[in-house]
Amino acid sequence: MMVSFFDQFASPSFLGIPLIAIAIALPWVLFPTPPARWVNNRLITVQTWFINRFTNQLMLPLSVGGHKWALLLASLMVFLITINMLGLLPYTFTPTTQLSLNMGLAVPLWLATVIIGMRNQPTVALGHLLPEGTPIPLIPVLIIIETISLFIRPLALGVRLTANLTAGHLLIQLIATAVFVLLPMMPTVAILTAAVLFLLTLLEVAVAMIQAYVFVLLLSLYLQENV
Amino acid sequence: MLSRLVLVSGHTLKNNGSFGACLVQASRSFHQSSQSLAPVPPLPEKGGKVRHGIFPEELFTLLYPKTGVTGPYMLGTGLFLYMLSKEIYVINHETFAAASIGAVVIYGIKKFGPSVAAFADKLNEDKVAKAQEVKGQAMAVLELGIENEKKEQWRVEGRHLLFDAKRNNVAMLLETNYRERLHMVTNEVKKRLDYQVQLQNLHRRMEQEHMVNWVEQSVVKSITPQQEKESIAKCISDLKVLAKATQARATV
């Protein structure tokens, strides 16, 4: 049996039952619904404060039409952050390392923003394809370039998230393996590598949060252009 | 409300045989509490006590009577070593990754735990304080109203003093007015009486003058020429005597 580092990214199943459904549903369990009380316990207070604050910040640059997306974007953010952070625990599976899931999130949402823009304000939406103040000879080339950039967006969104998380997890596994292998042979080097591993873990925590935030932020940006 | 309906209909159906009895019996197991949701029981102040962050205190209290203080620790160590020795848990690269992330998590909780808890508490306290503020302000306004009302009542008590003063004022004014007019009347009467007195004086004076004139006239009329001559001769002789006396005095 060839054990490779990429086995951790295989979609898990147990006795033929795909466990990815449980992995995706896990974040829902971790955020309790606020009860019908005026003063709640600490967890609910902090959670409510965070979600309110985040949604407020996200909706600031958007016009009123974009506020319809508040629920979607806030829940997407919480979902992605939780999945990313849970994936850093040992022996866990991170669903966002799967390109299928990320493209499944990115493409429909991006397409929704484009269609909304094209339906409600087609001139403005098409006008985004040409930046202001371009010299006249460059116009045709620039339009082609902007169109390509427009269609690359969902790809970029999905692949960015996948690549960041996959790379992070792989690095952690590699360096942890290095520590594991070096420990009997050269303990000092192993300890140094363990220090590197600690720093890398810190980085991965940050990356997990930032990538989720960037995903949602870019979507809100695309929405801002089109709504 | 529906429960009452069921009970009432059940009661009527009870007499209709086995089916009615079933219906009543089925619903009798429900609707037994008073079904009052208020007052809502309060939340516990703190979460369940844990030792070392994950092991609930109940485990330690459970094992204490039989194995003392070190019991749970021995259990943990034994379980851990058993899992290692039987290779139920294999030490591999993931162990070091787990240690790393465990260190990060424990560091994060120890460092930021209290401040996050304090922040959450502050959020709640601010909420409660705002409501208390509203209540406090309402109470302050009402208390101020009560004080003002008491003051007004005290002022009302002193109202009779004001009325007495005013009454005195008015009485004095009336008195002054009356005295002035009395004065005026007296003066007028005195003027008239003075006039009468002056008139009488005038009469008397005129009568006196008239009488004096009349007496003078009668005296003048009564002087005969003989008397006149005699008096003139007497005057001349007196004058001569006087002249002689003067001359005698002068020569001396």
CSV table of C-alpha atoms in Angstrom, one decimal:
chain,number,residue,atom,x,y,z
A,1,MET,CA,0.0,0.0,0.0
A,2,MET,CA,1.6,3.2,-1.2
A,3,VAL,CA,1.0,5.9,1.5
A,4,SER,CA,1.5,9.3,0.0
A,5,PHE,CA,1.1,12.7,1.5
A,6,PHE,CA,-1.9,13.3,-0.7
A,7,ASP,CA,-4.0,10.6,1.0
A,8,GLN,CA,-5.1,13.2,3.5
A,9,PHE,CA,-7.0,15.0,0.7
A,10,ALA,CA,-8.9,12.0,-0.4
A,11,SER,CA,-12.6,12.3,0.3
A,12,PRO,CA,-13.1,10.2,3.4
A,13,SER,CA,-15.6,7.4,3.5
A,14,PHE,CA,-16.3,4.7,6.1
A,15,LEU,CA,-17.8,1.4,5.1
A,16,GLY,CA,-19.0,3.1,1.9
A,17,ILE,CA,-20.6,6.0,3.7
A,18,PRO,CA,-19.2,9.3,2.5
A,19,LEU,CA,-18.1,11.2,5.5
A,20,ILE,CA,-17.7,14.5,3.7
A,21,ALA,CA,-21.3,15.3,4.4
A,22,ILE,CA,-20.6,15.2,8.2
A,23,ALA,CA,-17.4,17.2,7.6
A,24,ILE,CA,-19.4,19.9,5.8
A,25,ALA,CA,-22.3,19.8,8.4
A,26,LEU,CA,-19.9,20.1,11.3
A,27,PRO,CA,-19.7,24.0,11.4
A,28,TRP,CA,-23.5,24.1,11.8
A,29,VAL,CA,-23.2,22.2,15.1
A,30,LEU,CA,-20.5,24.4,16.5
A,31,PHE,CA,-22.5,27.7,16.4
A,32,PRO,CA,-25.5,27.4,18.7
A,33,THR,CA,-28.7,29.3,17.9
A,34,PRO,CA,-29.2,32.3,20.2
A,35,PRO,CA,-32.0,31.5,22.6
A,36,ALA,CA,-34.9,33.9,23.0
A,37,ARG,CA,-33.2,35.7,26.0
A,38,TRP,CA,-32.1,39.2,26.3
A,39,VAL,CA,-28.8,38.6,28.1
A,40,ASN,CA,-27.0,35.4,26.8
A,41,ASN,CA,-23.9,33.5,27.9
A,42,ARG,CA,-20.5,34.5,26.8
A,43,LEU,CA,-20.2,32.2,23.8
A,44,ILE,CA,-23.4,33.5,22.2
A,45,THR,CA,-22.6,37.1,23.1
A,46,VAL,CA,-19.2,36.9,21.4
A,47,GLN,CA,-20.6,35.0,18.4
A,48,THR,CA,-23.5,37.4,17.9
A,49,TRP,CA,-21.2,40.4,18.3
A,50,PHE,CA,-18.7,39.0,15.8
A,51,ILE,CA,-21.4,38.2,13.1
A,52,ASN,CA,-23.0,41.6,13.6
A,53,ARG,CA,-19.8,43.4,13.3
A,54,PHE,CA,-18.6,41.5,10.3
A,55,THR,CA,-21.8,41.9,8.4
A,56,ASN,CA,-21.9,45.6,9.2
A,57,GLN,CA,-18.3,46.0,7.9
A,58,LEU,CA,-19.0,43.9,4.8
A,59,MET,CA,-22.2,45.8,3.9
A,60,LEU,CA,-20.7,49.3,4.3
A,61,PRO,CA,-19.5,49.8,0.7
A,62,LEU,CA,-22.5,48.1,-0.8
A,63,SER,CA,-25.6,49.9,-1.9
A,64,VAL,CA,-29.0,48.9,-0.6
A,65,GLY,CA,-29.5,46.3,-3.4
A,66,GLY,CA,-26.4,44.5,-2.2
A,67,HIS,CA,-27.8,44.2,1.4
A,68,LYS,CA,-29.9,41.3,0.2
A,69,TRP,CA,-26.6,39.3,0.1
A,70,ALA,CA,-25.9,39.9,3.8
A,71,LEU,CA,-27.1,36.6,5.1
A,72,LEU,CA,-25.4,34.6,2.3
A,73,LEU,CA,-22.0,36.3,2.7
A,74,ALA,CA,-22.0,36.3,6.5
A,75,SER,CA,-22.9,32.6,6.7
A,76,LEU,CA,-20.4,31.8,3.9
A,77,MET,CA,-17.7,33.5,5.9
A,78,VAL,CA,-18.5,31.7,9.1
A,79,PHE,CA,-18.7,28.4,7.2
A,80,LEU,CA,-15.3,28.9,5.6
A,81,ILE,CA,-13.5,30.1,8.7
A,82,THR,CA,-14.8,27.2,10.7
A,83,ILE,CA,-13.9,24.6,8.1
A,84,ASN,CA,-10.5,26.0,7.6
A,85,MET,CA,-9.7,26.2,11.4
A,86,LEU,CA,-11.1,22.7,12.1
A,87,GLY,CA,-8.9,21.4,9.3
A,88,LEU,CA,-5.8,22.4,11.3
A,89,LEU,CA,-6.6,19.8,13.9
A,90,PRO,CA,-4.8,16.5,13.5
A,91,TYR,CA,-6.5,13.6,11.6
A,92,THR,CA,-9.2,15.9,10.2
A,93,PHE,CA,-10.4,16.3,6.7
A,94,THR,CA,-10.7,19.8,5.3
A,95,PRO,CA,-13.5,20.0,2.8
A,96,THR,CA,-12.1,23.2,1.4
A,97,THR,CA,-9.0,21.4,0.1
A,98,GLN,CA,-11.3,19.9,-2.5
A,99,LEU,CA,-11.4,22.0,-5.7
A,100,SER,CA,-14.9,20.7,-6.4
A,101,LEU,CA,-16.3,22.3,-3.2
A,102,ASN,CA,-14.6,25.6,-3.8
A,103,MET,CA,-15.6,25.8,-7.4
A,104,GLY,CA,-19.1,24.8,-6.3
A,105,LEU,CA,-19.1,27.9,-4.1
A,106,ALA,CA,-17.3,30.3,-6.4
A,107,VAL,CA,-18.8,29.8,-9.8
A,108,PRO,CA,-22.5,30.1,-8.9
A,109,LEU,CA,-21.9,33.1,-6.6
A,110,TRP,CA,-19.8,34.9,-9.2
A,111,LEU,CA,-22.2,34.0,-12.0
A,112,ALA,CA,-25.0,35.5,-9.8
A,113,THR,CA,-23.2,38.8,-9.5
A,114,VAL,CA,-22.5,39.0,-13.2
A,115,ILE,CA,-26.1,38.1,-14.1
A,116,ILE,CA,-27.5,40.6,-11.6
A,117,GLY,CA,-25.3,43.3,-13.1
A,118,MET,CA,-26.2,42.4,-16.7
A,119,ARG,CA,-29.9,42.4,-16.0
A,120,ASN,CA,-30.3,45.5,-13.8
A,121,GLN,CA,-27.7,47.8,-15.3
A,122,PRO,CA,-26.2,46.3,-18.5
A,123,THR,CA,-24.5,49.5,-19.6
A,124,VAL,CA,-22.7,50.0,-16.4
A,125,ALA,CA,-21.8,46.3,-16.2
A,126,LEU,CA,-20.3,46.3,-19.7
A,127,GLY,CA,-18.7,49.6,-18.9
A,128,HIS,CA,-16.6,47.9,-16.2
A,129,LEU,CA,-14.8,46.2,-19.1
A,130,LEU,CA,-13.0,49.4,-20.0
A,131,PRO,CA,-11.1,51.3,-17.3
A,132,GLU,CA,-11.3,55.1,-17.3
A,133,GLY,CA,-8.7,57.1,-19.1
A,134,THR,CA,-7.3,54.5,-21.4
A,135,PRO,CA,-5.7,55.8,-24.6
A,136,ILE,CA,-7.8,55.1,-27.7
A,137,PRO,CA,-5.5,52.7,-29.5
A,138,LEU,CA,-5.4,50.4,-26.5
A,139,ILE,CA,-9.2,50.0,-26.2
A,140,PRO,CA,-9.8,46.8,-28.2
A,141,VAL,CA,-6.9,45.0,-26.5
A,142,LEU,CA,-8.0,46.2,-23.1
A,143,ILE,CA,-11.6,45.0,-23.6
A,144,ILE,CA,-10.3,41.5,-24.4
A,145,ILE,CA,-8.0,41.5,-21.4
A,146,GLU,CA,-10.8,42.7,-19.1
A,147,THR,CA,-13.2,40.1,-20.4
A,148,ILE,CA,-10.6,37.4,-19.8
A,149,SER,CA,-10.0,38.7,-16.3
A,150,LEU,CA,-13.8,38.7,-15.7
A,151,PHE,CA,-14.1,35.0,-16.7
A,152,ILE,CA,-11.0,34.1,-14.7
A,153,ARG,CA,-12.5,35.4,-11.5
A,154,PRO,CA,-14.4,32.2,-10.4
A,155,LEU,CA,-11.4,30.1,-11.3
A,156,ALA,CA,-9.2,32.4,-9.3
A,157,LEU,CA,-11.6,32.4,-6.3
A,158,GLY,CA,-11.8,28.6,-6.2
A,159,VAL,CA,-8.3,27.8,-6.9
A,160,ARG,CA,-6.9,30.4,-4.5
A,161,LEU,CA,-8.7,28.9,-1.6
A,162,THR,CA,-7.9,25.3,-2.6
A,163,ALA,CA,-4.3,26.0,-3.3
A,164,ASN,CA,-3.7,27.9,-0.1
A,165,LEU,CA,-5.2,25.3,2.1
A,166,THR,CA,-3.8,22.3,0.3
A,167,ALA,CA,-0.3,23.8,0.3
A,168,GLY,CA,-0.5,24.7,4.0
A,169,HIS,CA,-1.7,21.2,5.0
A,170,LEU,CA,1.0,19.6,2.8
A,171,LEU,CA,3.7,21.7,4.3
A,172,ILE,CA,2.6,20.9,7.8
A,173,GLN,CA,2.6,17.2,7.0
A,174,LEU,CA,6.1,17.4,5.4
A,175,ILE,CA,7.7,19.3,8.2
A,176,ALA,CA,6.0,17.1,10.8
A,177,THR,CA,7.4,14.1,9.0
A,178,ALA,CA,10.8,15.7,8.9
A,179,VAL,CA,10.6,16.2,12.7
A,180,PHE,CA,9.4,12.6,13.1
A,181,VAL,CA,12.2,11.2,11.0
A,182,LEU,CA,15.0,13.4,12.4
A,183,LEU,CA,14.1,12.9,16.1
A,184,PRO,CA,16.0,9.6,16.6
A,185,MET,CA,18.9,10.7,14.4
A,186,MET,CA,19.6,14.3,15.1
A,187,PRO,CA,17.5,15.6,18.0
A,188,THR,CA,18.8,19.2,17.9
A,189,VAL,CA,17.9,19.5,14.2
A,190,ALA,CA,14.6,18.0,15.0
A,191,ILE,CA,13.9,20.6,17.7
A,192,LEU,CA,14.8,23.3,15.2
A,193,THR,CA,12.5,21.8,12.7
A,194,ALA,CA,9.8,21.6,15.4
A,195,ALA,CA,10.2,25.3,15.9
A,196,VAL,CA,9.7,25.8,12.2
A,197,LEU,CA,6.6,23.7,12.5
A,198,PHE,CA,5.3,25.8,15.3
A,199,LEU,CA,5.8,29.0,13.2
A,200,LEU,CA,4.2,27.3,10.2
A,201,THR,CA,1.2,26.4,12.3
A,202,LEU,CA,0.8,30.0,13.4
A,203,LEU,CA,1.0,31.0,9.7
A,204,GLU,CA,-1.6,28.4,8.8
A,205,VAL,CA,-4.0,29.6,11.4
A,206,ALA,CA,-3.7,33.1,9.9
A,207,VAL,CA,-4.0,31.8,6.4
A,208,ALA,CA,-7.1,29.8,7.2
A,209,MET,CA,-8.8,33.0,8.5
A,210,ILE,CA,-7.5,35.3,5.8
A,211,GLN,CA,-8.4,33.0,2.9
A,212,ALA,CA,-11.9,32.7,4.1
A,213,TYR,CA,-12.1,36.5,4.5
A,214,VAL,CA,-10.6,37.1,1.1
A,215,PHE,CA,-13.0,34.8,-0.6
A,216,VAL,CA,-16.0,36.6,0.9
A,217,LEU,CA,-14.5,40.0,0.4
A,218,LEU,CA,-13.8,39.5,-3.3
A,219,LEU,CA,-17.4,38.3,-3.8
A,220,SER,CA,-18.7,41.4,-2.1
A,221,LEU,CA,-16.4,43.5,-4.4
A,222,TYR,CA,-17.8,41.8,-7.5
A,223,LEU,CA,-21.3,42.5,-6.1
A,224,GLN,CA,-20.4,46.1,-5.5
A,225,GLU,CA,-19.6,46.6,-9.1
A,226,ASN,CA,-22.7,45.0,-10.3
A,227,VAL,CA,-25.5,45.9,-8.0
B,1,MET,CA,-56.9,26.0,24.6
B,2,LEU,CA,-57.0,23.0,22.4
B,3,SER,CA,-56.4,20.9,25.5
B,4,ARG,CA,-59.6,22.2,27.0
B,5,LEU,CA,-61.4,21.4,23.8
B,6,VAL,CA,-60.0,17.9,23.8
B,7,LEU,CA,-60.9,17.3,27.5
B,8,VAL,CA,-64.5,18.6,27.1
B,9,SER,CA,-65.1,16.6,23.9
B,10,GLY,CA,-63.4,13.7,25.5
B,11,HIS,CA,-65.8,13.9,28.4
B,12,THR,CA,-68.8,13.9,26.1
B,13,LEU,CA,-67.4,11.2,24.0
B,14,LYS,CA,-66.5,9.1,27.1
B,15,ASN,CA,-70.1,8.0,27.3
B,16,ASN,CA,-70.2,6.9,23.7
B,17,GLY,CA,-68.4,3.6,24.3
B,18,SER,CA,-64.9,2.3,23.8
B,19,PHE,CA,-63.8,4.7,21.1
B,20,GLY,CA,-64.6,7.7,23.3
B,21,ALA,CA,-62.8,6.2,26.3
B,22,CYS,CA,-59.7,5.6,24.1
B,23,LEU,CA,-59.6,9.2,23.0
B,24,VAL,CA,-59.8,10.5,26.6
B,25,GLN,CA,-57.1,8.1,27.8
B,26,ALA,CA,-54.8,9.0,25.0
B,27,SER,CA,-54.8,12.7,25.7
B,28,ARG,CA,-54.8,12.2,29.5
B,29,SER,CA,-51.0,11.5,29.4
B,30,PHE,CA,-50.5,15.0,27.9
B,31,HIS,CA,-51.6,18.3,29.3
B,32,GLN,CA,-50.7,17.6,32.9
B,33,SER,CA,-48.4,20.4,33.7
B,34,SER,CA,-49.5,24.0,34.2
B,35,GLN,CA,-47.6,24.8,31.0
B,36,SER,CA,-46.3,28.0,32.2
B,37,LEU,CA,-43.1,29.1,30.6
B,38,ALA,CA,-42.5,32.1,32.8
B,39,PRO,CA,-40.5,32.9,34.8
B,40,VAL,CA,-37.7,31.4,32.6
B,41,PRO,CA,-35.2,29.7,34.8
B,42,PRO,CA,-32.0,31.7,35.0
B,43,LEU,CA,-28.8,30.7,33.1
B,44,PRO,CA,-26.0,29.3,35.3
B,45,GLU,CA,-23.4,31.9,36.0
B,46,LYS,CA,-20.4,29.9,35.0
B,47,GLY,CA,-20.0,26.8,32.8
B,48,GLY,CA,-19.3,23.4,34.2
B,49,LYS,CA,-16.1,23.1,36.1
B,50,VAL,CA,-13.3,21.5,34.2
B,51,ARG,CA,-9.8,20.5,35.1
B,52,HIS,CA,-6.9,21.0,32.6
B,53,GLY,CA,-9.4,22.6,30.2
B,54,ILE,CA,-11.1,19.5,29.0
B,55,PHE,CA,-11.7,17.0,31.8
B,56,PRO,CA,-14.9,17.7,33.7
B,57,GLU,CA,-14.6,17.9,37.4
B,58,GLU,CA,-17.3,15.2,37.8
B,59,LEU,CA,-14.9,12.6,36.7
B,60,PHE,CA,-12.5,13.4,39.5
B,61,THR,CA,-15.3,13.5,42.1
B,62,LEU,CA,-16.5,10.2,40.7
B,63,LEU,CA,-13.2,8.5,41.1
B,64,TYR,CA,-12.1,10.2,44.4
B,65,PRO,CA,-13.8,7.8,46.8
B,66,LYS,CA,-12.2,4.7,45.3
B,67,THR,CA,-8.9,5.9,44.0
B,68,GLY,CA,-8.2,9.2,45.8
B,69,VAL,CA,-6.6,12.2,44.2
B,70,THR,CA,-4.2,10.5,41.8
B,71,GLY,CA,-6.9,8.1,40.5
B,72,PRO,CA,-7.9,9.9,37.3
B,73,TYR,CA,-4.4,10.7,36.5
B,74,MET,CA,-3.4,7.0,36.8
B,75,LEU,CA,-6.3,6.1,34.6
B,76,GLY,CA,-5.3,8.6,32.0
B,77,THR,CA,-1.7,7.5,32.0
B,78,GLY,CA,-2.7,3.9,31.8
B,79,LEU,CA,-5.1,4.5,28.9
B,80,PHE,CA,-2.5,6.5,27.1
B,81,LEU,CA,0.3,3.9,27.5
B,82,TYR,CA,-2.1,1.1,26.6
B,83,MET,CA,-3.0,2.8,23.4
B,84,LEU,CA,0.6,3.4,22.6
B,85,SER,CA,1.8,-0.1,23.4
B,86,LYS,CA,-1.0,-1.8,21.6
B,87,GLU,CA,-0.5,0.6,18.7
B,88,ILE,CA,-4.1,1.6,18.8
B,89,TYR,CA,-2.6,5.1,18.5
B,90,VAL,CA,0.5,5.2,16.3
B,91,ILE,CA,3.0,7.9,16.8
B,92,ASN,CA,3.6,9.4,13.4
B,93,HIS,CA,4.1,12.8,11.8
B,94,GLU,CA,0.6,13.8,12.7
B,95,THR,CA,1.6,13.6,16.4
B,96,PHE,CA,4.0,16.4,16.0
B,97,ALA,CA,1.5,18.4,13.9
B,98,ALA,CA,-1.0,17.8,16.7
B,99,ALA,CA,1.5,18.9,19.3
B,100,SER,CA,2.2,22.0,17.3
B,101,ILE,CA,-1.4,23.0,16.9
B,102,GLY,CA,-2.1,22.0,20.5
B,103,ALA,CA,0.6,24.4,21.6
B,104,VAL,CA,-0.9,27.2,19.5
B,105,VAL,CA,-4.4,26.6,20.8
B,106,ILE,CA,-3.4,26.4,24.4
B,107,TYR,CA,-1.3,29.5,24.1
B,108,GLY,CA,-4.1,31.3,22.4
B,109,ILE,CA,-6.7,30.3,25.1
B,110,LYS,CA,-4.4,31.2,28.0
B,111,LYS,CA,-3.4,34.5,26.6
B,112,PHE,CA,-6.7,35.8,25.1
B,113,GLY,CA,-9.2,33.8,27.1
B,114,PRO,CA,-9.7,36.2,30.0
B,115,SER,CA,-9.8,39.2,27.9
B,116,VAL,CA,-12.4,37.7,25.5
B,117,ALA,CA,-14.4,36.7,28.5
B,118,ALA,CA,-14.2,40.1,30.0
B,119,PHE,CA,-15.2,41.6,26.6
B,120,ALA,CA,-18.3,39.4,26.5
B,121,ASP,CA,-19.2,40.3,30.0
B,122,LYS,CA,-18.7,44.0,29.3
B,123,LEU,CA,-21.0,43.7,26.2
B,124,ASN,CA,-23.7,42.2,28.4
B,125,GLU,CA,-23.1,44.6,31.2
B,126,ASP,CA,-23.4,47.6,28.9
B,127,LYS,CA,-26.7,46.2,27.6
B,128,VAL,CA,-28.1,45.9,31.1
B,129,ALA,CA,-26.6,49.2,32.2
B,130,LYS,CA,-28.4,51.0,29.4
B,131,ALA,CA,-31.7,49.6,30.4
B,132,GLN,CA,-30.9,50.4,34.1
B,133,GLU,CA,-30.0,53.9,33.0
B,134,VAL,CA,-33.4,54.3,31.4
B,135,LYS,CA,-35.1,53.0,34.5
B,136,GLY,CA,-32.9,55.2,36.7
B,137,GLN,CA,-33.7,58.3,34.7
B,138,ALA,CA,-37.4,57.6,34.8
B,139,MET,CA,-37.1,57.2,38.6
B,140,ALA,CA,-35.1,60.4,39.0
B,141,VAL,CA,-37.7,62.3,36.9
B,142,LEU,CA,-40.5,60.9,39.0
B,143,GLU,CA,-38.7,61.7,42.3
B,144,LEU,CA,-38.1,65.2,41.1
B,145,GLY,CA,-41.8,65.4,40.3
B,146,ILE,CA,-42.6,64.2,43.9
B,147,GLU,CA,-40.3,66.9,45.3
B,148,ASN,CA,-41.9,69.6,43.3
B,149,GLU,CA,-45.3,68.4,44.3
B,150,LYS,CA,-44.3,68.5,48.0
B,151,LYS,CA,-43.0,72.0,47.5
B,152,GLU,CA,-46.2,73.1,45.9
B,153,GLN,CA,-48.1,71.7,48.8
B,154,TRP,CA,-46.0,73.6,51.3
B,155,ARG,CA,-46.5,76.7,49.3
B,156,VAL,CA,-50.2,76.2,49.4
B,157,GLU,CA,-50.0,76.0,53.2
B,158,GLY,CA,-48.4,79.4,53.3
B,159,ARG,CA,-51.0,80.9,51.1
B,160,HIS,CA,-53.0,82.3,54.0
B,161,LEU,CA,-50.1,84.5,55.0
B,162,LEU,CA,-50.2,86.0,51.6
B,163,PHE,CA,-53.9,86.6,51.8
B,164,ASP,CA,-53.5,88.2,55.3
B,165,ALA,CA,-50.9,90.5,54.0
B,166,LYS,CA,-53.0,91.4,51.1
B,167,ARG,CA,-56.0,91.9,53.3
B,168,ASN,CA,-54.0,94.2,55.6
B,169,ASN,CA,-52.8,96.1,52.6
B,170,VAL,CA,-56.3,96.7,51.4
B,171,ALA,CA,-57.5,97.7,54.8
B,172,MET,CA,-54.7,100.2,55.2
B,173,LEU,CA,-55.5,101.7,51.8
B,174,LEU,CA,-59.1,102.0,52.8
B,175,GLU,CA,-58.2,103.5,56.1
B,176,THR,CA,-55.9,106.0,54.5
B,177,ASN,CA,-58.5,107.0,52.0
B,178,TYR,CA,-61.1,107.4,54.7
B,179,ARG,CA,-58.8,109.6,56.8
B,180,GLU,CA,-57.9,111.7,53.8
B,181,ARG,CA,-61.5,112.4,53.0
B,182,LEU,CA,-62.2,113.1,56.7
B,183,HIS,CA,-59.4,115.6,56.6
B,184,MET,CA,-60.8,117.2,53.6
B,185,VAL,CA,-64.2,117.5,55.1
B,186,THR,CA,-62.8,119.0,58.2
B,187,ASN,CA,-60.9,121.5,56.2
B,188,GLU,CA,-63.9,122.5,54.2
B,189,VAL,CA,-66.0,123.0,57.2
B,190,LYS,CA,-63.3,125.0,58.9
B,191,LYS,CA,-63.0,127.2,55.9
B,192,ARG,CA,-66.7,128.0,56.0
B,193,LEU,CA,-66.7,128.6,59.7
B,194,ASP,CA,-63.7,130.9,59.4
B,195,TYR,CA,-65.5,132.8,56.7
B,196,GLN,CA,-68.4,133.3,59.1
B,197,VAL,CA,-66.0,134.4,61.9
B,198,GLN,CA,-64.3,136.9,59.6
B,199,LEU,CA,-67.6,138.2,58.5
B,200,GLN,CA,-68.6,138.8,62.1
B,201,ASN,CA,-65.3,140.5,62.8
B,202,LEU,CA,-65.8,142.7,59.9
B,203,HIS,CA,-69.2,143.6,61.1
B,204,ARG,CA,-67.9,144.4,64.6
B,205,ARG,CA,-65.1,146.5,63.2
B,206,MET,CA,-67.3,148.4,61.0
B,207,GLU,CA,-69.7,149.1,63.8
B,208,GLN,CA,-66.8,150.2,66.0
B,209,GLU,CA,-65.5,152.6,63.3
B,210,HIS,CA,-68.9,153.9,62.7
B,211,MET,CA,-69.5,154.5,66.4
B,212,VAL,CA,-66.1,156.2,66.8
B,213,ASN,CA,-66.8,158.4,63.8
B,214,TRP,CA,-70.2,159.3,65.2
B,215,VAL,CA,-68.7,160.1,68.6
B,216,GLU,CA,-66.0,162.2,67.0
B,217,GLN,CA,-68.6,164.0,64.9
B,218,SER,CA,-70.8,164.7,67.9
B,219,VAL,CA,-67.9,165.9,69.9
B,220,VAL,CA,-66.7,168.1,67.2
B,221,LYS,CA,-70.3,169.4,66.7
B,222,SER,CA,-70.6,170.0,70.5
B,223,ILE,CA,-67.6,172.3,70.7
B,224,THR,CA,-69.1,175.9,70.9
B,225,PRO,CA,-67.2,178.8,69.7
B,226,GLN,CA,-66.9,180.1,73.3
B,227,GLN,CA,-65.2,177.0,74.4
B,228,GLU,CA,-62.9,177.2,71.4
B,229,LYS,CA,-61.8,180.7,72.2
B,230,GLU,CA,-61.3,179.9,75.9
B,231,SER,CA,-59.1,176.9,75.0
B,232,ILE,CA,-57.1,178.9,72.5
B,233,ALA,CA,-56.4,181.7,75.0
B,234,LYS,CA,-55.4,179.0,77.6
B,235,CYS,CA,-53.0,177.5,75.1
B,236,ILE,CA,-51.4,180.9,74.4
B,237,SER,CA,-50.9,181.6,78.0
B,238,ASP,CA,-49.4,178.2,78.5
B,239,LEU,CA,-47.1,178.8,75.6
B,240,LYS,CA,-46.0,182.1,77.0
B,241,VAL,CA,-45.2,180.5,80.3
B,242,LEU,CA,-43.2,177.8,78.6
B,243,ALA,CA,-41.3,180.4,76.5
B,244,LYS,CA,-40.3,182.2,79.5
B,245,ALA,CA,-39.1,179.1,81.3
B,246,THR,CA,-37.1,178.2,78.3
B,247,GLN,CA,-35.6,181.5,77.9
B,248,ALA,CA,-34.7,181.5,81.6
B,249,ARG,CA,-33.0,178.1,81.1
B,250,ALA,CA,-31.2,179.4,78.1
B,251,THR,CA,-29.7,182.4,79.7
B,252,VAL,CA,-28.6,180.3,82.7
